[in-house]
Short mmCIF file of C-alpha atoms in Angstrom, two decimals:
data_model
loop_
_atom_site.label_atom_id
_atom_site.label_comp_id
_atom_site.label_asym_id
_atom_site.label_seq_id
_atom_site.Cartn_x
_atom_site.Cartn_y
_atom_site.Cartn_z
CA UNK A 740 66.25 59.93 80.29
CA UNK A 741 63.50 57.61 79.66
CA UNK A 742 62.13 57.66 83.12
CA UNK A 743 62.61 61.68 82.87
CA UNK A 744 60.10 61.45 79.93
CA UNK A 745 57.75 58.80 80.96
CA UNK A 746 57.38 60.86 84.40
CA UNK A 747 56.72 63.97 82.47
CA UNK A 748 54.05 62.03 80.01
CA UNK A 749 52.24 60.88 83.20
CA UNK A 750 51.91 64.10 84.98
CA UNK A 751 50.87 65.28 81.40
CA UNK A 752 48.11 63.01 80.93
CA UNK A 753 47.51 62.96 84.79
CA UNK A 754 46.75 66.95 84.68
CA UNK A 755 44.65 67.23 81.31
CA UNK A 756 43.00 64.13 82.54
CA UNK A 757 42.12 66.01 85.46
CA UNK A 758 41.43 69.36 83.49
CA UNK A 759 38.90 67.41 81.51
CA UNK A 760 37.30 65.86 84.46
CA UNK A 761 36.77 69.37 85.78
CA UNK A 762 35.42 71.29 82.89
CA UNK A 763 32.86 68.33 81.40
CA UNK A 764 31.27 67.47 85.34
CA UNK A 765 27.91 68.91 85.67
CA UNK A 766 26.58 70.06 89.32
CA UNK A 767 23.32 68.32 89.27
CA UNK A 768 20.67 70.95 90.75
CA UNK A 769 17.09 69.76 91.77
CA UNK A 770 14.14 72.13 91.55
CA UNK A 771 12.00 70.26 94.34
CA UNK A 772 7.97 71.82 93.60
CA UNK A 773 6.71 73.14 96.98
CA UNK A 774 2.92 72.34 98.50
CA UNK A 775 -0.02 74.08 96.77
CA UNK A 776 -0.41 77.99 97.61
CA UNK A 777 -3.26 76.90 99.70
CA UNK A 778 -1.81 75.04 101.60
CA UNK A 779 1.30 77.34 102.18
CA UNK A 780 -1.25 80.16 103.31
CA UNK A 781 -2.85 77.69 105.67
CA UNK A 782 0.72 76.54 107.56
CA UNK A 783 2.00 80.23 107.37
CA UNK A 784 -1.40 81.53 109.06
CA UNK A 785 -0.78 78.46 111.70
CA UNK A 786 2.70 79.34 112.11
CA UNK A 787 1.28 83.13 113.11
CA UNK A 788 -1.08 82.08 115.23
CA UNK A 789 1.52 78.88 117.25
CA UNK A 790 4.23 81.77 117.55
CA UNK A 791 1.56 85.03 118.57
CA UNK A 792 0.96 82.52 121.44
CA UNK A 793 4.21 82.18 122.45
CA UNK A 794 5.12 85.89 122.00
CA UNK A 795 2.63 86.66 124.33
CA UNK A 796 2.62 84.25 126.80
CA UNK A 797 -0.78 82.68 126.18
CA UNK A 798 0.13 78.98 126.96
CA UNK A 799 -3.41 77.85 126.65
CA UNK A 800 -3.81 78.85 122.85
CA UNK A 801 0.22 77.48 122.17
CA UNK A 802 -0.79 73.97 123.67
CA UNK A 803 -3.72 73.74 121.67
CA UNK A 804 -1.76 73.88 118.95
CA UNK A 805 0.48 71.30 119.46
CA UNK A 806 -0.41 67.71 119.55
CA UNK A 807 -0.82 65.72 123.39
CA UNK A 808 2.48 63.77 122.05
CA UNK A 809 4.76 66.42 120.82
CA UNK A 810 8.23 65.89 119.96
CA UNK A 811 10.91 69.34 119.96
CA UNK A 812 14.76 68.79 119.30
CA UNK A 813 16.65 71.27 120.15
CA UNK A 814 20.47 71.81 119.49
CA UNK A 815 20.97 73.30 122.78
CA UNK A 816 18.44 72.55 125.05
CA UNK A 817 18.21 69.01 124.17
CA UNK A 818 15.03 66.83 123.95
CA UNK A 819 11.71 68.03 125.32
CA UNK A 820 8.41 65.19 125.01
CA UNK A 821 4.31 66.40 125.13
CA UNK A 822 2.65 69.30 124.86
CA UNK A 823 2.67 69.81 128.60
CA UNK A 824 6.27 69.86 129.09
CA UNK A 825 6.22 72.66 126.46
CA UNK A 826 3.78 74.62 128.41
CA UNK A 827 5.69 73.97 131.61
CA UNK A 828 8.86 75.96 129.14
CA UNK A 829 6.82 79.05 128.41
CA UNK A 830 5.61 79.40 131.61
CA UNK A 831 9.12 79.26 133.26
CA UNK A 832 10.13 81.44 130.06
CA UNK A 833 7.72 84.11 130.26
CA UNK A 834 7.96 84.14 134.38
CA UNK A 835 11.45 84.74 133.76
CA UNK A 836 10.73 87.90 131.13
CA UNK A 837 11.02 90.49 133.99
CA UNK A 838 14.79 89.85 134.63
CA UNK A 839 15.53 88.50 130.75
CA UNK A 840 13.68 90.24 128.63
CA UNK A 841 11.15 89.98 126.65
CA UNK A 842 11.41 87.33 124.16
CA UNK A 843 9.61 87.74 120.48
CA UNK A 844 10.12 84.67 117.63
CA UNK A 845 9.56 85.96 113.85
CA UNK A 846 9.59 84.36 110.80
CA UNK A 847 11.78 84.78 108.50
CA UNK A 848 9.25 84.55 105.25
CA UNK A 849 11.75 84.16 102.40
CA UNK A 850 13.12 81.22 103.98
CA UNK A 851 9.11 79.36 104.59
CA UNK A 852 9.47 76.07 102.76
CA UNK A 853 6.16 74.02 102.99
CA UNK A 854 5.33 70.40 101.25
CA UNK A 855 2.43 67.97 101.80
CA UNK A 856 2.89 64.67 103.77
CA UNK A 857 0.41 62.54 102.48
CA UNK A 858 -2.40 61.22 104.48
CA UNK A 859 -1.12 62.88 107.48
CA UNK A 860 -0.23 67.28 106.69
CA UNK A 861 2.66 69.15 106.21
CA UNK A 862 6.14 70.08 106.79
CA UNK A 863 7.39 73.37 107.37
CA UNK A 864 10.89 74.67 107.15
CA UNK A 865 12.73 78.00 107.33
CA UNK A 866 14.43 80.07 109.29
CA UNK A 867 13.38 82.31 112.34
CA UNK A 868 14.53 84.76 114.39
CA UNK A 869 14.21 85.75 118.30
CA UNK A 870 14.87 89.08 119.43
CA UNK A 871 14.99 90.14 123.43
CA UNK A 872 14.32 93.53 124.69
CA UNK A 873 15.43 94.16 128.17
CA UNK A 874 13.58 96.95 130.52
CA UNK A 875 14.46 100.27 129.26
CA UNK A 876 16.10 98.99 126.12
CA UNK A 877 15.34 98.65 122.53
CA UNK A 878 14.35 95.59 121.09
CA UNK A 879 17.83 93.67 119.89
CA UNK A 880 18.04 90.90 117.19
CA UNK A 881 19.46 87.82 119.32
CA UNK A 882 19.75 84.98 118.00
CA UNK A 883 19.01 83.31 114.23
CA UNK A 884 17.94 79.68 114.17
CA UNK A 885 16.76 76.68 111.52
CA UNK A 886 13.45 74.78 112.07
CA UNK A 887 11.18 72.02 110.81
CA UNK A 888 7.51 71.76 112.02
CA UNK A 889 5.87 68.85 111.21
CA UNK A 890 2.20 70.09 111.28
CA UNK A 891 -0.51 66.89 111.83
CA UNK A 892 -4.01 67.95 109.87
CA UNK A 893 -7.10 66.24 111.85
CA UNK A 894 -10.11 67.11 109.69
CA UNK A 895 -9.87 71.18 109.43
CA UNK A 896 -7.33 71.27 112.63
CA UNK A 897 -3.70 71.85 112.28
CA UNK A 898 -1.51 71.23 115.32
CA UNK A 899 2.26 70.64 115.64
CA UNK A 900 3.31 67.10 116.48
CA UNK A 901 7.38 67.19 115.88
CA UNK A 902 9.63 70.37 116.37
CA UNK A 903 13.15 70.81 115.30
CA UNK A 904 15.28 73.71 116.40
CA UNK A 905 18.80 73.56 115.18
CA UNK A 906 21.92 75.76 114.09
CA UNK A 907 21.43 78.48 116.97
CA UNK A 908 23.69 81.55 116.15
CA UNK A 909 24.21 84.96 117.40
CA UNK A 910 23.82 87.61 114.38
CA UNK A 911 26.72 89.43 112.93
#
């Protein structure tokens, strides 16, 4: 009988122990304090004008805003290194727009994060999204994606020098 009783009494004090433990733990939640306005406007305007270029094909103007040394992860495609190798993708990308589709990028501006990195610019995180539209078709929502720009400032230019693309997913 005694072991009947000292079994209950532990998975008595076992549960309220537990119980307690639940209802007294406190999710810690940080607010984290974004960049300065200004400097929000000035990535988001730079983010307009790096992804106009690549919407329409302009390779000169997207390689000028990217730094000789780039880095871009993607989750996909893998690892791609310098600004040329990235022009040597949209060129291949937009050849390939006749048989694909056209190819548009968009931010999604409720997602834009942007904080300062001292003594060197900014990063930039959201989400974007690409949407194709084939010949004859309307314009169709294809894929929804995470990124981080690291944006380098050099006096009053911004260019990109490290890309991440990850979490690639096809819309519900």
């Amino acid at each position: 009988m005694w072991k009947l009783v000292s079994a209950r009494n532990c998975l008595l004090v076992l549960s309220v122990a537990a119980l307690a433990a639940c209802t007294t733990a406190k999710v810690h939640q940080q607010t984290f304090s974004q960049a300065p306005e200004q400097l929000k406007q000035q990535i988001e305007q730079m983010d307009t004008a790096l992804f106009s270029a690549f919407n329409t094909c302009d390779v000169g103007r997207f390689t000028a805003l990217l730094t000789p040394d780039v880095e871009f992860y993607h989750d996909e495609s893998g690892r791609m290194l310098s600004a040329q190798s990235q022009a040597e993708g949209l060129k291949t990308s937009c050849a390939e727009q006749v048989s694909n589709g056209v190819l548009r990028r968009e931010l999604v501006q409720s997602s834009l994060e942007v904080y300062p990195i001292g003594n060197y610019g900014a990063v930039e995180i959201g989400t974007h999204n690409f949407y194709r539209t084939l010949p004859g078709k309307p314009e169709k929502l294809t894929t929804v994606a995470k990124f981080v720009h690291i944006w380098q400032q050099d006096g009053q230019q911004w260019r990109v020098s490290r890309i991440i693309s990850y979490a690639h997913s096809v819309p519900n």
